[in-house]
mmCIF file of C-alpha atoms in Angstrom:
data_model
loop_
_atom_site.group_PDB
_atom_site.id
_atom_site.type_symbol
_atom_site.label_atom_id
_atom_site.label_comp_id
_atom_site.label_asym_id
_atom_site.label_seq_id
_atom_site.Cartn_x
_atom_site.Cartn_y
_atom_site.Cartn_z
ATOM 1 C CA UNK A 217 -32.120 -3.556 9.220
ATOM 2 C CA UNK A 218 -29.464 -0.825 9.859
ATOM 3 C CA UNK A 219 -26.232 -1.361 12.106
ATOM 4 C CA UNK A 220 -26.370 -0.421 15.561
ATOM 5 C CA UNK A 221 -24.269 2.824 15.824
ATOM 6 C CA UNK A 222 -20.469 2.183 17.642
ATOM 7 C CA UNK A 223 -20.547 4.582 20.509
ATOM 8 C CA UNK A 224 -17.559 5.298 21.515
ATOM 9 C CA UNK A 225 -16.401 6.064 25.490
ATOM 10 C CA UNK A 226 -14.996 9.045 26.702
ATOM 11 C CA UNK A 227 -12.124 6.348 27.885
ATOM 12 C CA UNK A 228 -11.867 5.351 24.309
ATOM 13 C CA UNK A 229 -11.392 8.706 22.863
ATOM 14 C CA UNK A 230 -8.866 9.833 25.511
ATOM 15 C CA UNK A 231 -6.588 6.657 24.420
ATOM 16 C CA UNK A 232 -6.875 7.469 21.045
ATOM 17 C CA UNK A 233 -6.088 11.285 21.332
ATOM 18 C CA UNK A 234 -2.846 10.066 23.279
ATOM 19 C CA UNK A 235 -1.859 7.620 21.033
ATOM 20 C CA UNK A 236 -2.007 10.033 18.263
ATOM 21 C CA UNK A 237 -0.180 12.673 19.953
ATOM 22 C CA UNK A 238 2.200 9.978 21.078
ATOM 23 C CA UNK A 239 2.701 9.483 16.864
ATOM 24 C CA UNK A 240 3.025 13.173 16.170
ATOM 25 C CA UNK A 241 5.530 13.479 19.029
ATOM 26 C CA UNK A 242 7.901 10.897 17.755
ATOM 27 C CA UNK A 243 7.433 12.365 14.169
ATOM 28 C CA UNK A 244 8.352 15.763 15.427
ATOM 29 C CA UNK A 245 11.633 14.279 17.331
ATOM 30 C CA UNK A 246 12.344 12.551 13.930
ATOM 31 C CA UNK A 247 12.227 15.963 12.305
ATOM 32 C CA UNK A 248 14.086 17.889 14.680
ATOM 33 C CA UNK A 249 16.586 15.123 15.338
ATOM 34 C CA UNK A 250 17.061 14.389 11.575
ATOM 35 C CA UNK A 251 17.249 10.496 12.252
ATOM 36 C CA UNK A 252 14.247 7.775 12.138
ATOM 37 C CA UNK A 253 15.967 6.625 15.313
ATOM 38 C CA UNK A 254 13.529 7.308 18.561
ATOM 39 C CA UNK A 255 13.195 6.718 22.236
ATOM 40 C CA UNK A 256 10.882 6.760 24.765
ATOM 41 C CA UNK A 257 12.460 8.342 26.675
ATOM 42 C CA UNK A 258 12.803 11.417 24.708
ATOM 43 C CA UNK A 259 8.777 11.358 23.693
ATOM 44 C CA UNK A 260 7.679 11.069 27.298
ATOM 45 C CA UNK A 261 10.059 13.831 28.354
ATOM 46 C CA UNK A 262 8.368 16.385 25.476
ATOM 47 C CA UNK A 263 4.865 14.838 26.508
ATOM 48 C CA UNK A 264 5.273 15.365 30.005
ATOM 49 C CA UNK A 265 5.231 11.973 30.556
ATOM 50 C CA UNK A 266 6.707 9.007 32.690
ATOM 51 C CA UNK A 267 8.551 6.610 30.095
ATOM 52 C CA UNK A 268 6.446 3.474 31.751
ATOM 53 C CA UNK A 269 3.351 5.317 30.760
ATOM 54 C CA UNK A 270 4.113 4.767 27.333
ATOM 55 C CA UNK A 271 3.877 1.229 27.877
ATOM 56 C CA UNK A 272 -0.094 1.942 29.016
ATOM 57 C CA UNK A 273 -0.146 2.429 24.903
ATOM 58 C CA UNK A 274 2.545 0.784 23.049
ATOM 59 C CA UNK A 275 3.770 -2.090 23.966
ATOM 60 C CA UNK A 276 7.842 -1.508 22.684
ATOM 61 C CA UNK A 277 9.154 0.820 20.684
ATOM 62 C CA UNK A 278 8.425 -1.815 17.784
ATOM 63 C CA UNK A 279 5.153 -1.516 18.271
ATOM 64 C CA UNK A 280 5.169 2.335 17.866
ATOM 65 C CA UNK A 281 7.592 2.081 14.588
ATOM 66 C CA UNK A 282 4.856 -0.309 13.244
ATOM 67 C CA UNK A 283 2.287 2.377 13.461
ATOM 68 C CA UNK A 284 4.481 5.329 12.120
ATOM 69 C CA UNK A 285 5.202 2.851 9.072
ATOM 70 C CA UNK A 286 1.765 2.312 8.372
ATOM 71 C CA UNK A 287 0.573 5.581 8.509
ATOM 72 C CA UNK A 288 4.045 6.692 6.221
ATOM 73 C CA UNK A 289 2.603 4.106 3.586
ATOM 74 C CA UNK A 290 -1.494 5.042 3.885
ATOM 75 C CA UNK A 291 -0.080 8.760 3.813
ATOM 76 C CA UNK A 292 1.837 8.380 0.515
ATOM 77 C CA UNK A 293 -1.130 6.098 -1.005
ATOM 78 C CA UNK A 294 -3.610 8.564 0.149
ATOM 79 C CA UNK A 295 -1.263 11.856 -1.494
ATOM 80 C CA UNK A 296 -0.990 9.936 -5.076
ATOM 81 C CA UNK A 297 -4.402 8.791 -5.295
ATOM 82 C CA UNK A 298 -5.879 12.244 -4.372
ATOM 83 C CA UNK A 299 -3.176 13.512 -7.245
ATOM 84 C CA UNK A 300 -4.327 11.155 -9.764
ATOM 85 C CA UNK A 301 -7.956 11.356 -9.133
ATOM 86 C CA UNK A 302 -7.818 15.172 -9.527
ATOM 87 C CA UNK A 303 -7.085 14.018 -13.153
ATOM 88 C CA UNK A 304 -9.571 12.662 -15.687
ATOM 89 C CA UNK A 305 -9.857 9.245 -15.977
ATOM 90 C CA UNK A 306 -9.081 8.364 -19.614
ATOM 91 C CA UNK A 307 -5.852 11.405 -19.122
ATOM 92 C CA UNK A 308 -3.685 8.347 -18.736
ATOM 93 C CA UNK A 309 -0.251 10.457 -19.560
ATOM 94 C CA UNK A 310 -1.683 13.107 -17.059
ATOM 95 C CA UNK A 311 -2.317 10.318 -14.562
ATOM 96 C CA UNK A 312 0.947 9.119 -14.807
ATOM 97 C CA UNK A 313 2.437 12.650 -14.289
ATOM 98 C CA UNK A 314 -0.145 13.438 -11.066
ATOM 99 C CA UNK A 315 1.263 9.922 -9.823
ATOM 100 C CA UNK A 316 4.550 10.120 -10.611
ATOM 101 C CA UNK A 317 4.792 13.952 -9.243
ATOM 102 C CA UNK A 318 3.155 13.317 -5.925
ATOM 103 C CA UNK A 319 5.700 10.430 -5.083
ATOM 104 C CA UNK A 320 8.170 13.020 -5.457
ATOM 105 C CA UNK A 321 7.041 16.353 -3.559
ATOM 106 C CA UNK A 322 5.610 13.579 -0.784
ATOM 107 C CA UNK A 323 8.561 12.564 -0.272
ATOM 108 C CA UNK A 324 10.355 15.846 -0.614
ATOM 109 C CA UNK A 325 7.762 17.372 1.580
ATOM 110 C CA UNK A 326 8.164 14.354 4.591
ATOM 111 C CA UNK A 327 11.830 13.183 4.146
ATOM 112 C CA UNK A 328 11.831 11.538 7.441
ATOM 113 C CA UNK A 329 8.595 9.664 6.781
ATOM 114 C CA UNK A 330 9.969 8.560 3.102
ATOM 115 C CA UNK A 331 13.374 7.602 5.336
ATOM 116 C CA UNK A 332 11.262 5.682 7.451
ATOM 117 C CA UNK A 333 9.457 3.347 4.756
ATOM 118 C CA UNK A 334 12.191 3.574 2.184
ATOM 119 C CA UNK A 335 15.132 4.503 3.683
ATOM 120 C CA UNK A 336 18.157 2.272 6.383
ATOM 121 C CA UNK A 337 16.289 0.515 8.234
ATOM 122 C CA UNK A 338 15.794 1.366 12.051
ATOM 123 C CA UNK A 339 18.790 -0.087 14.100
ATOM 124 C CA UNK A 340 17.309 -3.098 16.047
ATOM 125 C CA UNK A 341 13.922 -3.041 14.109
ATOM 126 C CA UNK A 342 12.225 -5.794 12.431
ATOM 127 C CA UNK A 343 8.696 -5.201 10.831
ATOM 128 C CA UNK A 344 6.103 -8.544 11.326
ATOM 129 C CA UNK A 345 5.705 -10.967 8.770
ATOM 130 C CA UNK A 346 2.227 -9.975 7.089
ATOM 131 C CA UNK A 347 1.493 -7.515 9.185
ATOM 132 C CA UNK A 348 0.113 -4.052 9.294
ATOM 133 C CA UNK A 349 3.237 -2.850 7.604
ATOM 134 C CA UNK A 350 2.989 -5.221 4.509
ATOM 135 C CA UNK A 351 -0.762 -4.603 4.379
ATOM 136 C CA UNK A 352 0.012 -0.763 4.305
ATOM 137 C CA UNK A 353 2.688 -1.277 1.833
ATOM 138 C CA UNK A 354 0.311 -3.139 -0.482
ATOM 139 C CA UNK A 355 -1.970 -0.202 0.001
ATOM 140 C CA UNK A 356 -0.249 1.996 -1.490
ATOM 141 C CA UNK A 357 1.605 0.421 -4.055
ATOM 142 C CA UNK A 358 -1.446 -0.604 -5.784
ATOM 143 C CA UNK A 359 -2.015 3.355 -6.428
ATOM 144 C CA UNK A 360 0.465 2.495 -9.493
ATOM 145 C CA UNK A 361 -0.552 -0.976 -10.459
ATOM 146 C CA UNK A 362 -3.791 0.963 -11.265
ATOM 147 C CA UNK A 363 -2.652 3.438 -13.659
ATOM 148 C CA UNK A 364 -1.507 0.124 -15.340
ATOM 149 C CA UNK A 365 -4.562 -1.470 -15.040
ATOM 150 C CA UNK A 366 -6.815 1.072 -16.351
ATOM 151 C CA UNK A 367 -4.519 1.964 -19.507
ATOM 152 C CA UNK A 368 -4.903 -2.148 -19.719
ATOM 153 C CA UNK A 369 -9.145 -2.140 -19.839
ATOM 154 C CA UNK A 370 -9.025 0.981 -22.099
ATOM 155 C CA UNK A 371 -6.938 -1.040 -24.702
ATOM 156 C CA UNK A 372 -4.125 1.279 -24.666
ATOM 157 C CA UNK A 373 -0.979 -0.142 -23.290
ATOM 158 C CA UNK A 374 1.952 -1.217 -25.712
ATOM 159 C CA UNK A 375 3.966 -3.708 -25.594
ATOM 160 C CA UNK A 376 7.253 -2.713 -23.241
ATOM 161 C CA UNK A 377 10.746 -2.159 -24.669
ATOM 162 C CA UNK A 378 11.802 -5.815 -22.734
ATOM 163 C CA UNK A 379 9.883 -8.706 -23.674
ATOM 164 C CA UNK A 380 11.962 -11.158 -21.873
ATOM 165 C CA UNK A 381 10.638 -12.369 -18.710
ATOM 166 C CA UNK A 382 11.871 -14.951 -16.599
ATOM 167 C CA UNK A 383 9.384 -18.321 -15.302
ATOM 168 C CA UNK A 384 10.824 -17.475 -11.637
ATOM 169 C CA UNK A 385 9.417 -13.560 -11.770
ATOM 170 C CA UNK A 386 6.404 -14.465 -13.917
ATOM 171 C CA UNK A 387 5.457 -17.769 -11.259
ATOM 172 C CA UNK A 388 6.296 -14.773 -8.876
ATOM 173 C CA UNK A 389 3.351 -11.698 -10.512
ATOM 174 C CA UNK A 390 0.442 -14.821 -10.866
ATOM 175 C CA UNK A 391 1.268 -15.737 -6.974
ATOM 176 C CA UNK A 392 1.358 -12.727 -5.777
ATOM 177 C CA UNK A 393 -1.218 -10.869 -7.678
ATOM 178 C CA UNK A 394 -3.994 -13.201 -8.919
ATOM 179 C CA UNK A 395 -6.102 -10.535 -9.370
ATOM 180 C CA UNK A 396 -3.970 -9.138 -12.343
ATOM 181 C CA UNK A 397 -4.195 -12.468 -14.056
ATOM 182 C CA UNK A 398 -5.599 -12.184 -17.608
ATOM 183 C CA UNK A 399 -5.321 -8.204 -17.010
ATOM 184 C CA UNK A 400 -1.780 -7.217 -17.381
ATOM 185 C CA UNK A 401 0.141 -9.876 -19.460
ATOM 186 C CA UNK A 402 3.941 -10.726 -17.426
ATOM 187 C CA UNK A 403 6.148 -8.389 -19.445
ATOM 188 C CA UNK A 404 3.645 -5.605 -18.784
ATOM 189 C CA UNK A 405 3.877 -6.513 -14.982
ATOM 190 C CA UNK A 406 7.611 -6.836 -15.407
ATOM 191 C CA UNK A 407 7.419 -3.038 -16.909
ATOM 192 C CA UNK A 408 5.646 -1.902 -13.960
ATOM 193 C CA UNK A 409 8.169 -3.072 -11.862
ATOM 194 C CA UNK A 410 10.754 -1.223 -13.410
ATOM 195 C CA UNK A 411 8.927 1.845 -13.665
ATOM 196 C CA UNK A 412 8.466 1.893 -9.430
ATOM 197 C CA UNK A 413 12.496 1.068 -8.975
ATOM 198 C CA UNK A 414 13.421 3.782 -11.790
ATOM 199 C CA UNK A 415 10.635 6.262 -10.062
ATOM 200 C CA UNK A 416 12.150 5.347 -6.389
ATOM 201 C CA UNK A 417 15.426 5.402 -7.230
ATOM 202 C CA UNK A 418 15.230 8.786 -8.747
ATOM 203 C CA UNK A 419 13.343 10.086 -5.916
ATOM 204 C CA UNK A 420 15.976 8.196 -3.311
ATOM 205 C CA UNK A 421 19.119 10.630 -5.031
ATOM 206 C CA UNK A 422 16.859 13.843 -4.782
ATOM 207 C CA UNK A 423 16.126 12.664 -0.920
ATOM 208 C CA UNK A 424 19.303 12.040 0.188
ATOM 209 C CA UNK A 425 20.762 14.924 -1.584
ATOM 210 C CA UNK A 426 23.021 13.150 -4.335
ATOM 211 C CA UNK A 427 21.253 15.641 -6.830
ATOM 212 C CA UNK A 428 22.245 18.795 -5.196
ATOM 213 C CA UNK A 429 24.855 19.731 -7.435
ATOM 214 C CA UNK A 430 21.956 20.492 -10.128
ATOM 215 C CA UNK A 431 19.598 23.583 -9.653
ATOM 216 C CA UNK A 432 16.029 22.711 -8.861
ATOM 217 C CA UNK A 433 14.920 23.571 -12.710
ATOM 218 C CA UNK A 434 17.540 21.236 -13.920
ATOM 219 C CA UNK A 435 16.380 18.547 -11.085
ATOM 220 C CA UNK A 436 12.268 19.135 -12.286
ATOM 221 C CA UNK A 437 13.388 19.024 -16.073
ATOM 222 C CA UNK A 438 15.192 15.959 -15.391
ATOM 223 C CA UNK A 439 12.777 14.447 -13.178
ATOM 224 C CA UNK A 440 9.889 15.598 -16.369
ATOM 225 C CA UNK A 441 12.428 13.008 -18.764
ATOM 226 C CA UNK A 442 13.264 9.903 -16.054
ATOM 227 C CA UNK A 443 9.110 9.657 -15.831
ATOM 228 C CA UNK A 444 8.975 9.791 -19.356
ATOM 229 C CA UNK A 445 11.164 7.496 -20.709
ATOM 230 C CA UNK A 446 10.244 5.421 -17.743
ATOM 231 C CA UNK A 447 6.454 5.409 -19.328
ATOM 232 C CA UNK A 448 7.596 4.685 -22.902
ATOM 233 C CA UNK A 449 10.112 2.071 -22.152
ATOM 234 C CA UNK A 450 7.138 0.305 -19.978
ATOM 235 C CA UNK A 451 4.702 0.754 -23.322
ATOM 236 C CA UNK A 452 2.555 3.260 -20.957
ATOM 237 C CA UNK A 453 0.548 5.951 -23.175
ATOM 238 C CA UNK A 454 2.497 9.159 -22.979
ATOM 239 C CA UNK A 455 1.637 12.463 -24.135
ATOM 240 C CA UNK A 456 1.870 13.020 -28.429
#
C-alpha cells in the first residue's frame, strides 16, 4: 500500500522560505564582510527584520552556524560526487582527478563556506557532539573513502609507500568505520588519510593565499603533481 502523500501548509512553506533566505543572507554578509563571523543584528537589518524575529526561527546564532555548516559540508559532498560520477566508473585515475579537482575549484569558488568548515573556528562557537555537523561531515568525506573502495572491489589498489601502521590508529579505522572492515586493509586506510590532509592542506595555502606568489598555470601544474604523487604514494591506480 503506497504512503500517504506529506502535504505541506502554506505556514510550513512560508517558514521554510524564511529560513532559507535567513541562510543566504548570512552567507551574503560573510561574503561581503570577508569574515565567517555574523550577527543578527546585521541579517535582520538587510532582511528588514526585527533581531527578536530571528529567534521565531533560530534559536541562537549557534543554531544558525549549525545549519550553514551542514549545508557547507552536503554542498562540497554533493560538488565532488556530481564530478566523479560524470566519470566512468572503472576511470579510477580520472575519478581521482574529478574528485580531487572539485575539492579545489569548490573551495576556490566558496572561500567563505570552505573557511567556515575548514577554516578558524567561529569566535564563541562550539559545534554539538554527534550532531548535524558531524553527520554532514561524514557525508561528505565518504565521497573519497569511495574512490578507495571501488579501486579496492575492482582488485586494483597497491600496496601504499608506508606500511607501518600503528594498533592506536588501526583500533581507531575498525571503530570508526566497521563497514570498511575486510575492504580496505589498515595501511590502505592509513593512505587515505594522508591523501585528504595532503589534498586539504594544499587546497588550505591556495585559499588563504600563501600560493600567490606563483601564477595560476604554475599553481594548476603543481596542484596536477601534489594529486599525483598523493595517489601513488597511497598505491591508488594512476594514469600509465
Amino acid at each position: 500500500m503506497s504512503a500517504e502523500p506529506v502535504t505541506v501548509t502554506r505556514r510550513e512553506r512560508a517558514r521554510a522560505a524564511t529560513i532559507e533566505e535567513i541562510k543566504s543572507t548570512a552567507l551574503d554578509l560573510m561574503r561581503e564582510s570577508g569574515t565567517t563571523d555574523i550577527r543578527f543584528t546585521d541579517i535582520a537589518r538587510v532582511m528588514g527584520m526585527t533581531p527578536p524575529a530571528l529567534y521565531r526561527y533560530y534559536a541562537d546564532r549557534d543554531a544558525l552556524l549549525t545549519d550553514l555548516i551542514a549545508d557547507a559540508y552536503d554542498d562540497v559532498g554533493r560538488t565532488v560526487a556530481e564530478a566523479r560520477d560524470r566519470v566512468p566508473g572503472d576511470d579510477f585515475w580520472g575519478r581521482w582527478v574529478a574528485v580531487t579537482s572539485g575539492y579545489r575549484a569548490w573551495a576556490r569558488r566558496e572561500p567563505q563556506l570552505f573557511s567556515l568548515i575548514f577554516g578558524v573556528p567561529v569566535p564563541g562557537y562550539v559545534a554539538p557532539d554527534e550532531g548535524p555537523t558531524t553527520e554532514a561531515a561524514k557525508r561528505a568525506m565518504r565521497q573519497l573513502a569511495a574512490l578507495f573502495v571501488s579501486a579496492a572491489e575492482a582488485g586494483e589498489l597497491r600496496e601504499p609507500l608506508v606500511t607501518e601502521v600503528s594498533p592506536a590508529l588501526a583500533a581507531s579505522a575498525s571503530e570508526k568505520h566497521p563497514e570498511l572492515d575486510g575492504v580496505l586493509s589498515a595501511q590502505t586506510f592509513q593512505a587515505m588519510l594522508h591523501t585528504w590532509s595532503s589534498l586539504h592542506g594544499f587546497t588550505c595555502l591556495e585559499a588563504y593565499g600563501h600560493l600567490d606568489w606563483l601564477d595560476e598555470p604554475s599553481r594548476d601544474s603543481l596542484f596536477d603533481t601534489h594529486v599525483r604523487s598523493a595517489a601513488e604514494a597511497a598505491g591508488f591506480p594512476t594514469a600509465s
